[in-house]
Amino acid sequence: MAEHADITLSRLATELGQALKKRHWSLALAESCTGGLAAQTVTSIAGSSAWFDRAFITYSNAAKTEMLGVSDTCLQSYGAVSEQTAAAMALGALNNSHAQIAGSITGIAGPDGGSPEKPVGTVCFSWTSKGKSVVTSTQHFDGNREKIRQQAAIFLMTKLIEDIS
């Protein structure tokens, strides 16, 4: 599975880059539970500097607040793993970059940290571009920590490609 996921991630990153280049756009990412996996995959593509602006790895709540402007109220009211926080992360990435589109990932990759309301594998996403509404989604992935993180990166890249195309 890991090798298949790597091939899928690489293919999606290549496709994402092509879609961004076609529009003359650049991308910013804000990642929590994936710890930069999406950004690592994107930057593994030769020439990605033409369409990738920056990434924010905001694992802690303090980082989400300091780097992306996610409010303490949002984090206290909804939690770090919520569509509201994902939306604030995506907007923060867009507003603190030169990108025209941004995406975010925040979730529980496990093996610990889950609850009955938000079990391990719960991941919240958001993406937005200049002049468009913020889109959010919550997904529930199965598998170990690595598989959950890979599925999360795959999901976000797929949604970004759909949004751009």
Short mmCIF file of C-alpha atoms in Angstrom, two decimals:
data_model
loop_
_atom_site.label_atom_id
_atom_site.label_comp_id
_atom_site.label_asym_id
_atom_site.label_seq_id
_atom_site.Cartn_x
_atom_site.Cartn_y
_atom_site.Cartn_z
CA MET A 1 0.00 0.00 0.00
CA ALA A 2 2.77 2.48 0.86
CA GLU A 3 4.38 2.12 -2.58
CA HIS A 4 0.99 2.47 -4.31
CA ALA A 5 0.19 5.54 -2.20
CA ASP A 6 3.58 7.08 -3.09
CA ILE A 7 2.87 6.58 -6.81
CA THR A 8 -0.63 8.01 -6.43
CA LEU A 9 0.67 11.02 -4.46
CA SER A 10 3.35 11.70 -7.06
CA ARG A 11 0.86 11.40 -9.92
CA LEU A 12 -1.56 13.77 -8.18
CA ALA A 13 1.18 16.29 -7.40
CA THR A 14 2.21 16.27 -11.06
CA GLU A 15 -1.41 16.75 -12.16
CA LEU A 16 -1.91 19.50 -9.59
CA GLY A 17 1.18 21.30 -10.85
CA GLN A 18 -0.03 21.10 -14.44
CA ALA A 19 -3.43 22.53 -13.47
CA LEU A 20 -1.81 25.36 -11.50
CA LYS A 21 0.64 26.20 -14.30
CA LYS A 22 -2.19 26.31 -16.83
CA ARG A 23 -3.92 29.02 -14.74
CA HIS A 24 -0.68 30.77 -13.76
CA TRP A 25 -1.55 30.15 -10.12
CA SER A 26 0.50 29.16 -7.13
CA LEU A 27 -0.43 27.05 -4.13
CA ALA A 28 -0.07 27.40 -0.37
CA LEU A 29 -0.73 24.58 2.08
CA ALA A 30 -1.47 24.46 5.80
CA GLU A 31 -0.95 21.03 7.33
CA SER A 32 -1.32 19.63 10.80
CA CYS A 33 -1.73 15.83 11.10
CA THR A 34 0.08 15.20 7.81
CA GLY A 35 3.14 17.08 9.05
CA GLY A 36 4.06 18.37 5.61
CA LEU A 37 3.42 15.20 3.60
CA ALA A 38 1.41 17.07 0.95
CA ALA A 39 4.07 19.80 0.71
CA GLN A 40 6.86 17.21 0.53
CA THR A 41 5.07 15.43 -2.29
CA VAL A 42 4.47 18.67 -4.19
CA THR A 43 8.08 19.82 -3.83
CA SER A 44 9.36 16.44 -5.03
CA ILE A 45 8.11 17.43 -8.50
CA ALA A 46 10.85 19.09 -10.55
CA GLY A 47 9.85 22.64 -11.40
CA SER A 48 7.35 22.96 -8.55
CA SER A 49 8.86 26.31 -7.59
CA ALA A 50 6.92 27.72 -10.55
CA TRP A 51 3.59 26.89 -8.92
CA PHE A 52 4.16 26.23 -5.21
CA ASP A 53 4.52 29.24 -2.93
CA ARG A 54 4.79 27.89 0.63
CA ALA A 55 3.57 25.54 3.33
CA PHE A 56 2.70 26.03 6.96
CA ILE A 57 3.21 23.02 9.22
CA THR A 58 1.05 23.99 12.17
CA TYR A 59 0.98 20.95 14.40
CA SER A 60 0.22 22.78 17.65
CA ASN A 61 -2.70 25.07 18.38
CA ALA A 62 -0.20 27.86 19.10
CA ALA A 63 1.27 27.45 15.62
CA LYS A 64 -2.20 27.56 14.07
CA THR A 65 -2.85 30.82 15.90
CA GLU A 66 0.55 32.44 15.41
CA MET A 67 1.21 31.47 11.79
CA LEU A 68 -2.28 31.32 10.31
CA GLY A 69 -4.39 33.55 12.53
CA VAL A 70 -6.74 30.78 13.70
CA SER A 71 -8.54 32.34 16.66
CA ASP A 72 -8.39 30.91 20.16
CA THR A 73 -12.19 31.11 20.15
CA CYS A 74 -12.39 28.85 17.09
CA LEU A 75 -9.98 26.34 18.61
CA GLN A 76 -11.78 26.35 21.98
CA SER A 77 -15.28 26.20 20.49
CA TYR A 78 -14.72 23.60 17.78
CA GLY A 79 -11.34 22.02 18.45
CA ALA A 80 -8.27 21.69 16.26
CA VAL A 81 -9.97 18.89 14.33
CA SER A 82 -12.98 20.67 12.89
CA GLU A 83 -14.13 22.09 9.61
CA GLN A 84 -14.13 25.55 11.22
CA THR A 85 -10.44 25.26 12.10
CA ALA A 86 -9.62 23.77 8.69
CA ALA A 87 -11.36 26.75 7.03
CA ALA A 88 -9.45 29.24 9.18
CA MET A 89 -6.20 27.42 8.34
CA ALA A 90 -6.86 27.57 4.58
CA LEU A 91 -7.79 31.25 4.76
CA GLY A 92 -4.72 31.94 6.88
CA ALA A 93 -2.49 30.18 4.36
CA LEU A 94 -4.05 32.15 1.49
CA ASN A 95 -3.81 35.47 3.32
CA ASN A 96 -0.21 34.90 4.45
CA SER A 97 1.14 33.92 1.06
CA HIS A 98 1.32 35.01 -2.56
CA ALA A 99 -0.76 32.02 -3.65
CA GLN A 100 -4.08 32.14 -5.46
CA ILE A 101 -5.31 28.88 -3.91
CA ALA A 102 -4.73 27.24 -0.54
CA GLY A 103 -5.67 24.00 1.14
CA SER A 104 -5.53 22.71 4.69
CA ILE A 105 -5.52 19.41 6.56
CA THR A 106 -6.15 18.86 10.27
CA GLY A 107 -7.06 15.56 11.88
CA ILE A 108 -6.30 12.60 14.08
CA ALA A 109 -3.82 10.20 12.48
CA GLY A 110 -3.49 8.02 15.58
CA PRO A 111 -2.86 5.64 17.00
CA ASP A 112 -3.91 7.76 20.00
CA GLY A 113 -5.87 10.98 20.32
CA GLY A 114 -9.29 9.85 19.14
CA SER A 115 -12.58 10.15 20.98
CA PRO A 116 -16.08 8.76 20.39
CA GLU A 117 -17.03 12.05 18.66
CA LYS A 118 -13.79 12.26 16.67
CA PRO A 119 -12.24 8.82 16.31
CA VAL A 120 -8.77 8.15 14.94
CA GLY A 121 -8.93 8.64 11.18
CA THR A 122 -11.12 11.77 11.37
CA VAL A 123 -9.60 14.41 9.13
CA CYS A 124 -10.99 17.85 8.28
CA PHE A 125 -10.08 19.71 5.11
CA SER A 126 -10.61 23.08 3.55
CA TRP A 127 -9.62 24.76 0.32
CA THR A 128 -10.25 28.19 -1.09
CA SER A 129 -9.00 30.45 -3.80
CA LYS A 130 -9.02 34.20 -4.33
CA GLY A 131 -12.58 35.40 -4.84
CA LYS A 132 -14.21 32.02 -4.14
CA SER A 133 -16.04 30.60 -1.15
CA VAL A 134 -14.27 28.41 1.36
CA VAL A 135 -15.06 24.70 0.96
CA THR A 136 -14.78 22.23 3.85
CA SER A 137 -15.04 18.48 4.20
CA THR A 138 -14.65 15.88 6.92
CA GLN A 139 -13.49 12.39 6.02
CA HIS A 140 -12.98 9.22 8.06
CA PHE A 141 -10.01 7.13 6.96
CA ASP A 142 -9.04 3.62 8.04
CA GLY A 143 -5.61 2.17 8.60
CA ASN A 144 -2.52 2.97 10.56
CA ARG A 145 -1.01 6.42 11.04
CA GLU A 146 0.93 6.32 7.76
CA LYS A 147 -2.10 5.23 5.73
CA ILE A 148 -4.35 7.87 7.28
CA ARG A 149 -1.81 10.59 6.50
CA GLN A 150 -1.39 9.35 2.92
CA GLN A 151 -5.15 9.18 2.35
CA ALA A 152 -5.49 12.72 3.71
CA ALA A 153 -2.85 14.11 1.34
CA ILE A 154 -4.43 12.24 -1.58
CA PHE A 155 -7.88 13.59 -0.72
CA LEU A 156 -6.73 17.22 -0.52
CA MET A 157 -4.72 17.10 -3.72
CA THR A 158 -7.67 15.51 -5.53
CA LYS A 159 -10.02 18.25 -4.31
CA LEU A 160 -7.57 21.00 -5.26
CA ILE A 161 -7.27 19.58 -8.78
CA GLU A 162 -11.07 19.40 -9.08
CA ASP A 163 -11.40 23.00 -7.86
CA ILE A 164 -8.80 24.35 -10.28
CA SER A 165 -9.92 22.38 -13.33
#
